[in-house]
Structure formats: C-alpha cells, structure tokens
Rosetta silent file (secondary structure, phi, psi, omega in degrees, C-alpha in Angstrom):
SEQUENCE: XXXXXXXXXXXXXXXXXXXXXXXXXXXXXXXXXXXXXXXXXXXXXXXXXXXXXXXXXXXXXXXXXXXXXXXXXXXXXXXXXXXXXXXXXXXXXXXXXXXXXXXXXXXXXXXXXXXXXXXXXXXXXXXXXXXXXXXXXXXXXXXXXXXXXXXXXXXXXXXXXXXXXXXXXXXXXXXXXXXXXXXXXXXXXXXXXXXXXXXXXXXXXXXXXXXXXXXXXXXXXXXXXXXXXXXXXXXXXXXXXXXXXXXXXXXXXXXXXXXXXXXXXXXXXXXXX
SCORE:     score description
SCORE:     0.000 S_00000001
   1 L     0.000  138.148 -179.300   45.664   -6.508  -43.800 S_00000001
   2 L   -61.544  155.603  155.864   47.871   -4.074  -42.107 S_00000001
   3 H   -42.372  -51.287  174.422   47.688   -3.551  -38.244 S_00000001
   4 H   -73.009   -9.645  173.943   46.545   -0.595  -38.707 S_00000001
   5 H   -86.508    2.719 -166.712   43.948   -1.225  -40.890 S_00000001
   6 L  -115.323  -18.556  165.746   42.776   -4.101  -38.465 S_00000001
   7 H   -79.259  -31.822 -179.015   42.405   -1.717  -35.873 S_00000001
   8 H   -78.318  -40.037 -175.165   40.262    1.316  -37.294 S_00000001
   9 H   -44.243  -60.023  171.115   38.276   -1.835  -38.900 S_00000001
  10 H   -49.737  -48.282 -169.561   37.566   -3.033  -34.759 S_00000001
  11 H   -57.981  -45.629  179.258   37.117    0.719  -34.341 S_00000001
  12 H   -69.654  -35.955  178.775   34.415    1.519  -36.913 S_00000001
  13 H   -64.790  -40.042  179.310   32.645   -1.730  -35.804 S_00000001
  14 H   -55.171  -48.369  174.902   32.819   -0.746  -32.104 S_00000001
  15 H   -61.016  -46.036 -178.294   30.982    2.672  -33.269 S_00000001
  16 H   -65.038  -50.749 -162.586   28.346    1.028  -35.306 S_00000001
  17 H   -55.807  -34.480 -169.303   27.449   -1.098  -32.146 S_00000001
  18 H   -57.600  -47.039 -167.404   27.461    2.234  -29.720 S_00000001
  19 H   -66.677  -43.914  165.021   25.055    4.012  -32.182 S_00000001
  20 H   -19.586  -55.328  174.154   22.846    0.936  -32.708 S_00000001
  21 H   -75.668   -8.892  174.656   22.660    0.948  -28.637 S_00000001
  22 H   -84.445  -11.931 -164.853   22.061    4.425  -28.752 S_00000001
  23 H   -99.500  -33.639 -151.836   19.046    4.353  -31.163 S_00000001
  24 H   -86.862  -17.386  159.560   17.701    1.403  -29.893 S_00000001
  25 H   -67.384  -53.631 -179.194   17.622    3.324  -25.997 S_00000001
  26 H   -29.183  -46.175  162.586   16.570    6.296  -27.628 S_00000001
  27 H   -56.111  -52.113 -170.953   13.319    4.114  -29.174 S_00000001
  28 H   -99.437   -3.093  163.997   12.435    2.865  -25.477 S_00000001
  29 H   -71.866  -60.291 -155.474   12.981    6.478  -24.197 S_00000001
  30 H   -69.027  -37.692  162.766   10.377    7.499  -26.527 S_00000001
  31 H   -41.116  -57.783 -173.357    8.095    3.887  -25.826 S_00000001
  32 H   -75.110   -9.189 -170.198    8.455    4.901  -22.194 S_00000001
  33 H  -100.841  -25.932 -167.032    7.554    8.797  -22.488 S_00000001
  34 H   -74.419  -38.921 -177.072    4.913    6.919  -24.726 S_00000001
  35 H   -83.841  -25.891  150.458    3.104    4.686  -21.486 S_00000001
  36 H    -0.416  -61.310 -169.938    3.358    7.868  -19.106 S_00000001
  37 H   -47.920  -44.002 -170.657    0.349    8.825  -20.496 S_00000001
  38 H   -89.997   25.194 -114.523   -1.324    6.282  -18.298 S_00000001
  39 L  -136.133  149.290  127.188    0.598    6.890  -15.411 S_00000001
  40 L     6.916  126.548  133.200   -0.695    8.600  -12.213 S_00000001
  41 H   -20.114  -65.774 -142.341   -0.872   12.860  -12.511 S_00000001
  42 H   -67.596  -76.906 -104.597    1.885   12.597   -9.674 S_00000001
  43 H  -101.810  -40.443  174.036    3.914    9.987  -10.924 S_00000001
  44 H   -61.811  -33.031  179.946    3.501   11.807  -15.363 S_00000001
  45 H   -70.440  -23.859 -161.279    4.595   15.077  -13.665 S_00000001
  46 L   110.577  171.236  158.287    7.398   14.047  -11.411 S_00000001
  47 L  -137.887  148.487  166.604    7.451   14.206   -7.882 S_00000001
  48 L  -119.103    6.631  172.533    9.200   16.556   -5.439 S_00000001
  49 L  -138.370  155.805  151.964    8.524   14.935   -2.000 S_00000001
  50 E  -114.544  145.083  168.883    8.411   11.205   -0.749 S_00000001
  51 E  -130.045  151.632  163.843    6.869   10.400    2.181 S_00000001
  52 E   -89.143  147.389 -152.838    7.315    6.404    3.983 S_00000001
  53 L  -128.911  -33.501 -133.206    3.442    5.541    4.515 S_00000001
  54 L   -99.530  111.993  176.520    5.052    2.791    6.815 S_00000001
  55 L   -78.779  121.090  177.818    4.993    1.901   10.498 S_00000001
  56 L   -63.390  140.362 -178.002    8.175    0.538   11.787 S_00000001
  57 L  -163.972  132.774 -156.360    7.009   -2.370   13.755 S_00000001
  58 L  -115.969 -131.806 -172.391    8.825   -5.344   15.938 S_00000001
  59 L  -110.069    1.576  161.610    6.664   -7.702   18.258 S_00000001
  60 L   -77.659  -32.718  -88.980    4.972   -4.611   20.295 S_00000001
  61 L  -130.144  117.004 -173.529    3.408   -3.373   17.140 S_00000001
  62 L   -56.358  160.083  163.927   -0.563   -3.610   18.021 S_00000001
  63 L  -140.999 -177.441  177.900   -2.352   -6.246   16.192 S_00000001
  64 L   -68.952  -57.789  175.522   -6.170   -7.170   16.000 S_00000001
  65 L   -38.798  -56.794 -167.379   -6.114   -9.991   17.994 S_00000001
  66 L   151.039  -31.280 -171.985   -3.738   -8.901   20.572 S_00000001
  67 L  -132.300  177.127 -134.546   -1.045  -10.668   20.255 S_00000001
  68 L   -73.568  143.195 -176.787    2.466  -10.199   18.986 S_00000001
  69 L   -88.400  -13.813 -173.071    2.750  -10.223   15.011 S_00000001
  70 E  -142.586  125.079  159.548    6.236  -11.154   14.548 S_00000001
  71 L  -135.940  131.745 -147.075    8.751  -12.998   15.995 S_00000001
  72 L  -103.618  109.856 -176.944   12.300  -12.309   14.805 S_00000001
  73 E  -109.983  112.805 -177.943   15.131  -15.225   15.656 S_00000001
  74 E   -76.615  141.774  171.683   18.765  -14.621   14.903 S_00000001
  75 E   -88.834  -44.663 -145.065   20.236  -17.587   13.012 S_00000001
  76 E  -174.666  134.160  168.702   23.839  -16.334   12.206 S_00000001
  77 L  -130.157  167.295 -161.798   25.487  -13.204   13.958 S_00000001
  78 H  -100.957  -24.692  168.988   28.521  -11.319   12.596 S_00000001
  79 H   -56.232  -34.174 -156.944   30.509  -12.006   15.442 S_00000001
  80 H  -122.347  -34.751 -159.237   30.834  -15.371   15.682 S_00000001
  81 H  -123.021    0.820 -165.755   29.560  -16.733   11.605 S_00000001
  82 L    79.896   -9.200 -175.473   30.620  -13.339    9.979 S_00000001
  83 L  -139.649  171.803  154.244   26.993  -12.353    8.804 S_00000001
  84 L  -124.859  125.068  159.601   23.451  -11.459   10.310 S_00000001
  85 E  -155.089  144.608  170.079   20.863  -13.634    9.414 S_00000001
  86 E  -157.875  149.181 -171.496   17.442  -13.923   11.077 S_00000001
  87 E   -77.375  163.958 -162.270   14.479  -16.293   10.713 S_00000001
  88 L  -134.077  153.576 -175.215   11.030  -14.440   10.392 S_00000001
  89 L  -157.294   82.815 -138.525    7.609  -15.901   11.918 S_00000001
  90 E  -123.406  127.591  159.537    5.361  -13.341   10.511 S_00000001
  91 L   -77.974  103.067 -174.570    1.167  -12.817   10.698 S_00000001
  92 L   -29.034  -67.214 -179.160    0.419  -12.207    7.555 S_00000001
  93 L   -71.677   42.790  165.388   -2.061   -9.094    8.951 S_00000001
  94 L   -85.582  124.745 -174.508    1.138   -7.274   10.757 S_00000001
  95 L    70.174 -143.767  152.304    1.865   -3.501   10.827 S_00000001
  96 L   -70.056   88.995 -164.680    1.395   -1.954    7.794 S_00000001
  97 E  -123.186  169.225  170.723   -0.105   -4.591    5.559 S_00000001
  98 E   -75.919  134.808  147.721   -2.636   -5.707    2.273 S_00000001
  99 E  -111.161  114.948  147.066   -5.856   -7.347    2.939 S_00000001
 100 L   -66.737  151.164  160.106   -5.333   -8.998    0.002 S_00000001
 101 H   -41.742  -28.522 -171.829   -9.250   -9.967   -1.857 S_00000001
 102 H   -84.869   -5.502  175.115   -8.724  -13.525   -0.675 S_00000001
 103 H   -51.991  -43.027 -152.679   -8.574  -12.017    2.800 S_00000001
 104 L  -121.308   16.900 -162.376  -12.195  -11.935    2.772 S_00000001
 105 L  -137.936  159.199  165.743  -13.186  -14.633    0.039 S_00000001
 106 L   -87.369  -18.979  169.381  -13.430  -18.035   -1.097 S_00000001
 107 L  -157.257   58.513  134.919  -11.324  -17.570   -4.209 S_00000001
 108 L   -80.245 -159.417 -167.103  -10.167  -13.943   -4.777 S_00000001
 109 L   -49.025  138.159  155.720   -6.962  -12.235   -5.957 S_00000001
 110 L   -80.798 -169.163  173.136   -4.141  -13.641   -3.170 S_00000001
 111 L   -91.232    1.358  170.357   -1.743  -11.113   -2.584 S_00000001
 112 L   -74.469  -35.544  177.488    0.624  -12.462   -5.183 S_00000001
 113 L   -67.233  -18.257 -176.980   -2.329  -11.903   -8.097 S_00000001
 114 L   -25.224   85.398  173.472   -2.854   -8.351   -7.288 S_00000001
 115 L   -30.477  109.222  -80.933   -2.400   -6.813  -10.414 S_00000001
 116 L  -128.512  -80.448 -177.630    1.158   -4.512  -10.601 S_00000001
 117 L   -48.438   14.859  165.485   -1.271   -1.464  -12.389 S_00000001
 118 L  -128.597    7.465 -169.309   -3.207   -1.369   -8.892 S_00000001
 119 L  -108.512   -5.464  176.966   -0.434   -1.051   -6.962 S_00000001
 120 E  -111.354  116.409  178.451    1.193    2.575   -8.057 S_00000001
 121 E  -139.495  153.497  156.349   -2.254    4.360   -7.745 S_00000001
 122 E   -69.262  149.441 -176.221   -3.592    7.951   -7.245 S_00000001
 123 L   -73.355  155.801  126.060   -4.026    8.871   -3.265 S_00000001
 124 L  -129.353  124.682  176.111   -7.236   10.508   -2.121 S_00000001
 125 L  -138.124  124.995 -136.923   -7.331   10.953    0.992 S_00000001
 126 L   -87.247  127.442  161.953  -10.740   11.627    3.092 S_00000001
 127 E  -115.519  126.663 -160.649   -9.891   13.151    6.820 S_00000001
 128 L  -132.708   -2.145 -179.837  -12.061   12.464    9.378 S_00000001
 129 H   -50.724  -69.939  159.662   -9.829   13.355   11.875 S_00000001
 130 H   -44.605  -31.591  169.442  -12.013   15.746   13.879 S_00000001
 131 H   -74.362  -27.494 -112.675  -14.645   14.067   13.822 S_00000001
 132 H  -145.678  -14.849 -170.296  -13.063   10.793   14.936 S_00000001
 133 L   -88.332  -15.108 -176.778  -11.287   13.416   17.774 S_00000001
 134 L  -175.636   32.674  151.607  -14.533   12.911   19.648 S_00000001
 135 L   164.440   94.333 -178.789  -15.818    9.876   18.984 S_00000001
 136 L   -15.903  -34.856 -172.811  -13.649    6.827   18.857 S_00000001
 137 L   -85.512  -24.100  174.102  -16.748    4.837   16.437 S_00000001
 138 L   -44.047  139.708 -142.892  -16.265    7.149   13.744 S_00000001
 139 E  -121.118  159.581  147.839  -16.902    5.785   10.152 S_00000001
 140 E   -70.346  125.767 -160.748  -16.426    7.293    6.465 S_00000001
 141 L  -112.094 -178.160  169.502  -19.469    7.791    5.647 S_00000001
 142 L   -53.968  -46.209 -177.403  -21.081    8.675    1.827 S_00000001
 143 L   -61.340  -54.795  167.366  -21.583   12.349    2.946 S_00000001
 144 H   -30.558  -44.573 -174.455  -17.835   12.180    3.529 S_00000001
 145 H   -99.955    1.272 -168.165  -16.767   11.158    0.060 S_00000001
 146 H  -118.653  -49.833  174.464  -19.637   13.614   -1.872 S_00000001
 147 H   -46.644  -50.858 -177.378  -17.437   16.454    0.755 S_00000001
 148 H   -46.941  -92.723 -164.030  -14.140   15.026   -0.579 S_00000001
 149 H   -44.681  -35.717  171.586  -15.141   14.746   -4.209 S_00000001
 150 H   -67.775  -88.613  128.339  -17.020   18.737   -3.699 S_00000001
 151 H    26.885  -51.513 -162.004  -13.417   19.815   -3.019 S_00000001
 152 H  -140.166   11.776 -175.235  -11.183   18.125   -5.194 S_00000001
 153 L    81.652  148.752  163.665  -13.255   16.897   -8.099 S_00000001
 154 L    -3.891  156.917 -173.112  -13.704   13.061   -9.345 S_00000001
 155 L   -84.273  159.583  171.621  -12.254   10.068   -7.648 S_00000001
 156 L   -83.280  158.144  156.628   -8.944    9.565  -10.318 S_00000001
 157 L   -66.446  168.625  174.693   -9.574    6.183  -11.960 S_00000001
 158 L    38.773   54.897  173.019   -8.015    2.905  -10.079 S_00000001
 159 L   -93.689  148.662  149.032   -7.428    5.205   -6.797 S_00000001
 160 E   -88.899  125.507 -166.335   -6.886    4.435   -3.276 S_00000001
 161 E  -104.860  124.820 -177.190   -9.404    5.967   -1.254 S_00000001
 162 E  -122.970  117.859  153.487   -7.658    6.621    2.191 S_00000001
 163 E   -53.016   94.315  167.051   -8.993    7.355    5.966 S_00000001
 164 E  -112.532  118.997 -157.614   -7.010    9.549    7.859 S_00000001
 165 L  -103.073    1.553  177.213   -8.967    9.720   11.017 S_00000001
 166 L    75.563   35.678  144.855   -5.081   10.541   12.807 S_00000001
 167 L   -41.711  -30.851 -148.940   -5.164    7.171   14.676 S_00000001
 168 H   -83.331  -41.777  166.185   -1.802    6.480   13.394 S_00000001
 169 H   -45.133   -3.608 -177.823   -0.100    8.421   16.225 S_00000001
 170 H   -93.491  -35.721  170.700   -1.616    5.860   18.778 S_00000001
 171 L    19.956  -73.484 -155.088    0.559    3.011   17.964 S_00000001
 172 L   -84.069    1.577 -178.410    2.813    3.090   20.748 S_00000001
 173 L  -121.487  165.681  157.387   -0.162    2.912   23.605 S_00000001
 174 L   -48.383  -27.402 -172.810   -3.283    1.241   24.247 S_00000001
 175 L   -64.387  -12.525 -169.243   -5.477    4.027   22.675 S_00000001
 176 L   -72.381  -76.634 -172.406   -4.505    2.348   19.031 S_00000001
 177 L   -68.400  -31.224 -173.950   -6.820   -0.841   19.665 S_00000001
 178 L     7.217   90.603  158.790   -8.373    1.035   22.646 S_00000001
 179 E   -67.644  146.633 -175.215  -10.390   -1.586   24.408 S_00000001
 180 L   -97.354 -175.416  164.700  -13.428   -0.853   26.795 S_00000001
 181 L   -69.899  -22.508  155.010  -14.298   -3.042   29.646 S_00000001
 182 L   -72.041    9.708 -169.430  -15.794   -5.072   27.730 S_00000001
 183 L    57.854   41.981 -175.859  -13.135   -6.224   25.572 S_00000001
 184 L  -114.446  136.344  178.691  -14.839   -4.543   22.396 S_00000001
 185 E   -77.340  173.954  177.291  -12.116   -2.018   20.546 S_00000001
 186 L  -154.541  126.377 -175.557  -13.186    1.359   19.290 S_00000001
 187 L  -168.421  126.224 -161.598  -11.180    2.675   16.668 S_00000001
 188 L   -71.675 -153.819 -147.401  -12.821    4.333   13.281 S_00000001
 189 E  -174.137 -176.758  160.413  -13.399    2.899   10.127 S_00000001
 190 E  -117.319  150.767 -173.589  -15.313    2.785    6.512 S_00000001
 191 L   -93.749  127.654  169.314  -19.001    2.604    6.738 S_00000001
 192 H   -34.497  -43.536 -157.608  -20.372   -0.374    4.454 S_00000001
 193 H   -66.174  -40.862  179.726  -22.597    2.492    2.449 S_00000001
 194 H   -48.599  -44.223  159.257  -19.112    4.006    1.780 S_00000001
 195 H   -61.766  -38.490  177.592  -17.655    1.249    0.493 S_00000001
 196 H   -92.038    4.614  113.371  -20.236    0.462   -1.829 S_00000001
 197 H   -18.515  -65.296 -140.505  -20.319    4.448   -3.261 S_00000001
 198 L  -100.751   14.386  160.432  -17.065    4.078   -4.382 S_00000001
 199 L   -87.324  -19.161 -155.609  -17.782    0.325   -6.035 S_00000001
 200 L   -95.302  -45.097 -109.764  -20.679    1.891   -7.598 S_00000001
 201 L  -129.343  -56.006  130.942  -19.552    4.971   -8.226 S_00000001
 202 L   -97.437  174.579  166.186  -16.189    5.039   -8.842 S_00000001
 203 L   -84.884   15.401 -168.054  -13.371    3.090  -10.399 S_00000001
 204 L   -42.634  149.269 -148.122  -11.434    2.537   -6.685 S_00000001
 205 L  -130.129  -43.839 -152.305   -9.177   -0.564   -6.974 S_00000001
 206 E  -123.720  130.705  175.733   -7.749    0.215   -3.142 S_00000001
 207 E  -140.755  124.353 -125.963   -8.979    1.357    0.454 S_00000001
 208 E  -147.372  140.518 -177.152   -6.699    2.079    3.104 S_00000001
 209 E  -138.479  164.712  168.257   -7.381    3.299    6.765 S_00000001
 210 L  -109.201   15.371  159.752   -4.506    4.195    9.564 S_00000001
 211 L   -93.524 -170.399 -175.654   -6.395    1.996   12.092 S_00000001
 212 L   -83.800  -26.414  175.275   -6.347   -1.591   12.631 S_00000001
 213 L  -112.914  170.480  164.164   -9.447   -2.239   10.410 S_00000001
 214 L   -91.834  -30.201  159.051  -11.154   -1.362    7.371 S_00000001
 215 E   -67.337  130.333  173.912  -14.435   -1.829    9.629 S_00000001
 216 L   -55.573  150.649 -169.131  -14.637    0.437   12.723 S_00000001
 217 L   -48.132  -26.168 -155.330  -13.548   -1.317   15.751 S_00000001
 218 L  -112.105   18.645  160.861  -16.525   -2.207   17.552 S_00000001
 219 L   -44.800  147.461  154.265  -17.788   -4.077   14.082 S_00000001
 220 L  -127.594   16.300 -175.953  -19.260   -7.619   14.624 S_00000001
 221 L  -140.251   21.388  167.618  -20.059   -8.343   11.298 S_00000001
 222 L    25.695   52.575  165.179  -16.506   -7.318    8.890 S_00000001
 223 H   -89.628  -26.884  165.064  -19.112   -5.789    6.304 S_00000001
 224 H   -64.091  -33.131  126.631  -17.352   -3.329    5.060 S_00000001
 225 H    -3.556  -89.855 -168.950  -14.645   -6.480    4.948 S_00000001
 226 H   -68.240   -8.983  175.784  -17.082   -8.675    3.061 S_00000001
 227 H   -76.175  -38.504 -150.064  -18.530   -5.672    0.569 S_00000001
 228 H  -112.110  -79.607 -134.229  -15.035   -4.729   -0.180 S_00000001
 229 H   -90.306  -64.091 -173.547  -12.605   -7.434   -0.792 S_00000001
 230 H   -68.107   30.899  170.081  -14.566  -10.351   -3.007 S_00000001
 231 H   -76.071  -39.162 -167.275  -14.846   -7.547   -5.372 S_00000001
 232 L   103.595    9.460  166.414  -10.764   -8.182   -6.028 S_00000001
 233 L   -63.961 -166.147 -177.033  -10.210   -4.757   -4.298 S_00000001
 234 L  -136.018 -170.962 -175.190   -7.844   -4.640   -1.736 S_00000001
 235 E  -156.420  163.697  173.274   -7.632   -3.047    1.253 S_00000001
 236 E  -140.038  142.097 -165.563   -4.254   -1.415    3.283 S_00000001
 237 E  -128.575  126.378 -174.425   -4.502   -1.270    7.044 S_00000001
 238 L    89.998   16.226 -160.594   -2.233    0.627    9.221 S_00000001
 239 L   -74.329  104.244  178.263   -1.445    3.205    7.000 S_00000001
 240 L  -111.154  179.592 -148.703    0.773    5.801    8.398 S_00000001
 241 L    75.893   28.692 -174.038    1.804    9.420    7.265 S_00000001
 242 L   -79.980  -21.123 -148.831   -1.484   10.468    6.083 S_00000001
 243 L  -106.451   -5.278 -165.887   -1.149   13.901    8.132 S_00000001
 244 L  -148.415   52.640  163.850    2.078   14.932    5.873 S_00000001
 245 L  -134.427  157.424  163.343    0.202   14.190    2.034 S_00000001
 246 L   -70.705  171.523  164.510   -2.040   16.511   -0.076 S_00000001
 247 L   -74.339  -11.400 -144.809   -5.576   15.124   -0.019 S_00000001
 248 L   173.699  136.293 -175.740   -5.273   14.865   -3.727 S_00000001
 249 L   109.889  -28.601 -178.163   -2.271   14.634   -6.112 S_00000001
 250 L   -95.687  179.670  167.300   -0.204   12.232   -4.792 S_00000001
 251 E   -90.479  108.367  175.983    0.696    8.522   -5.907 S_00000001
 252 E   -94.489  133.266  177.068    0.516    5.797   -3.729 S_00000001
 253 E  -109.693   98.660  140.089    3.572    2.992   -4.384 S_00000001
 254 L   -46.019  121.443  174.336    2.248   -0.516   -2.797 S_00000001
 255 L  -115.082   64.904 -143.759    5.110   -2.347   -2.166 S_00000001
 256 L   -86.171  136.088  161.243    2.505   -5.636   -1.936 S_00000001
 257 L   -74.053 -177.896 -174.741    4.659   -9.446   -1.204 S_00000001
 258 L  -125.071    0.691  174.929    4.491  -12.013   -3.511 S_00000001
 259 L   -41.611  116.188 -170.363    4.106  -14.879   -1.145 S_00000001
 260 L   -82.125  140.370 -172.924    1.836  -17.390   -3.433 S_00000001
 261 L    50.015   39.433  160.551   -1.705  -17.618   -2.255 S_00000001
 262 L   -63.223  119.985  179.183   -1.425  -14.911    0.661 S_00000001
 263 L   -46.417  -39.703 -169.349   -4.374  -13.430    2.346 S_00000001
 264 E  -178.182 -172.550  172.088   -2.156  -10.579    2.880 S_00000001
 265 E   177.460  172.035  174.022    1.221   -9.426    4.186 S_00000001
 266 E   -71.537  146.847  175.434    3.653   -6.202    5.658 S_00000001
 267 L  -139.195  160.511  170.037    4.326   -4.105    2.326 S_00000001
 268 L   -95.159  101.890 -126.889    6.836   -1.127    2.448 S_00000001
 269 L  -138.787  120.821 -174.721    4.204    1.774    1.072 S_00000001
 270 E  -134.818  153.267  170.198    5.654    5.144   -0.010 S_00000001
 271 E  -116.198  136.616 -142.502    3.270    8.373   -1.557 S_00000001
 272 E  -121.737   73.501 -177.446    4.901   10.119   -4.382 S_00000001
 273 L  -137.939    0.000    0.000    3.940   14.140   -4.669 S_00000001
C-alpha cells in the first residue's frame, strides 16, 4: 500500500473513533438531561448565586463543651522541607459539621453511610430571628413550620429544614454559647414537636440550625437529638449564611466526610440559587 494510502487509511480510522466519542457523549448528555428530572428546582434550573454556608474556624471556634475543637501541628514547612504539611487532631462535632444518625444511636447511618441523594437537597429555611432577638431559649416550634409552609407551599421532598434564628454572627464572642451564672447556655433551637411534624409530615432527610445545637441550649434531655437522628436523618450544626439565601428555592450541597463509622465531622456546605 502506498504511503499515501496508509495515511488517509489512519485518517478515516481516527474520524470513525472521534464520531463514535462524539455519539457516545452525546448519549450521556441526553442520560444526564434525562436524571435532572430528579434533581433539586435550584440545581434543574441552574443557579445564579453561591453562597459558602461555612464558618471558617481554627481552635477559638466555640464548641459545646468548651473547649478547643482542633488542634493544627505543622509537620513539614516550605522553608526548610520544601512543602506545608500539617497534622490535624479534629472533634468530630467542630465548626460547621453533620450530626451524623449514629450521633445519636446505637446503630444508625455513620457519616460515611449517609446516602449521596441526601446530601444535594432543597433549602427551606424557617427564620426565627426576631423572635430569638428577645429571647435567647427560642425554639422552632410547629406553628413556625405551618407559617413557613403558609408562605411558600409544601416542604420539597428530601429537604433540609433550616433555623436561622441569626446566631451565626455570635461566633467570635461569648454570646454564641452564651453561658449564665450557672453554667447553663442559652442559645435557640428545634422544639421536639417540630421535629416530629416534619418526620410525620414531611419527607425531611436534613435539619440544620446556625447555633451550637439542634436542641436549644438550656436542653437537658437532647430530645430533639434523640427524635431526630435514629430516624437516619441527619442534622447540620453551625450553619452559617442563612441571612444571604431565599427561604425557598435554593439547594443545599453537603460536603459530608467519609471517615468510616463517624458520628459526624466539619463538611464544607455551599447553597446553590
């Protein structure tokens, strides 16, 4: 065979593969425009804004207990080894984190089982902020979620139902855990009846507050905790940016670890609208 004939011969073959790869993305364009359907509103429509849900947070970063959640050890520095590397010593319930179900259970989801179709969810999110503006105990109550839900229509299925009672702005002071003299916190919360509305009620997979708990502060009995979690919901704690989302519309992206049989962990948490 001539050269030149061994060359269009590579050429035509080279073509056949490009269309092949072009039909066979075309065919998973159309698969994927096909699975949409079940997709979020935000997330089938597009989005035009992101917001980070996420508190930057070092070993100041309030916790329940009290005391520091992380502590961060350099290993290797670029001056001296050429790199940065540093060891991590991390409480699972730090910053902006998962109560995984097993948080609260004897054998539910860890935070590696979550299931991946609970973790891109529709937002709703309930504000309580005035009320909570003058009186520290404030809880989401039933009345709260039948107000929501008057307003914006049905819970979406497999939603995160969120508190923003504007706590999240407290962080950087005592007022976040804001202890009495008695060493009891005050900080709002979800009301047990609330939680169990939206088990009953709705399809909610996720419940998310910008305090330290999913129980108001001055709880002594985690029931909203224990109502909520051995269901195989989850819960997100510390959630900030709630003040710059619609109440409705957006997409929450859990960016949940995978650390096998974790109670919980820090996730990187972005809303989608």
């Amino acid at each position: 065979m001539c050269d030149i004939c061994v060359m269009n011969s590579v050429k035509e073959r080279m073509l056949s593969r490009r269309q092949f790869f072009r039909a066979s993305a075309a065919v998973g364009a159309v698969v994927a425009v096909g699975g949409v359907a079940s997709a979020p509103p935000a997330m089938a429509a597009g989005h035009g804004g992101v917001v980070d849900m996420t508190h930057v947070y070092d070993s100041s970063f309030p916790t329940y207990f009290g005391a520091p959640g992380i502590e961060v050890t350099q290993a290797f520095n670029f001056a001296e080894d050429g790199f940065n590397l540093f060891n991590l010593a991390i409480n699972e319930h730090t910053g902006t984190h998962v109560d995984a179900p097993l948080h609260f259970s004897a054998d539910g989801q860890s935070i590696n089982e979550i299931p991946v179709e609970n973790l891109v969810v529709p937002l709703c999110v309930v504000d309580i902020a005035a009320k909570a503006e003058d009186d520290a105990d404030a809880q989401v109550t039933p009345e709260d979620i039948k107000a929501w839900m008057a307003s914006n229509g049905d819970i979406p299925d497999r939603a995160c139902v969120a508190m923003h009672s504007g706590w999240a702005g407290k962080t950087g002071g005592e007022g976040f855990r804001n202890v009495d003299g008695d060493g009891a916190m005050h900080f709002p919360g979800f009301h047990v009846e609330a939680a169990q509305m939206l088990m009953e009620e709705s399809g909610t997979v996720a419940m998310a507050v910008d305090t330290l708990s999913l129980d108001h502060g001055i709880s002594a009995d985690f029931a909203t905790h224990y109502a909520w979690l051995p269901t195989n919901r989850y819960g997100i704690e510390n959630l900030a940016g709630l003040d710059q989302v619609p109440v409705s519309g957006a997409t929450l992206v859990v960016g949940a670890g995978t650390h096998r049989g974790g109670s919980g962990g820090p996730c990187r948490i972005f809303a989608l609208f």
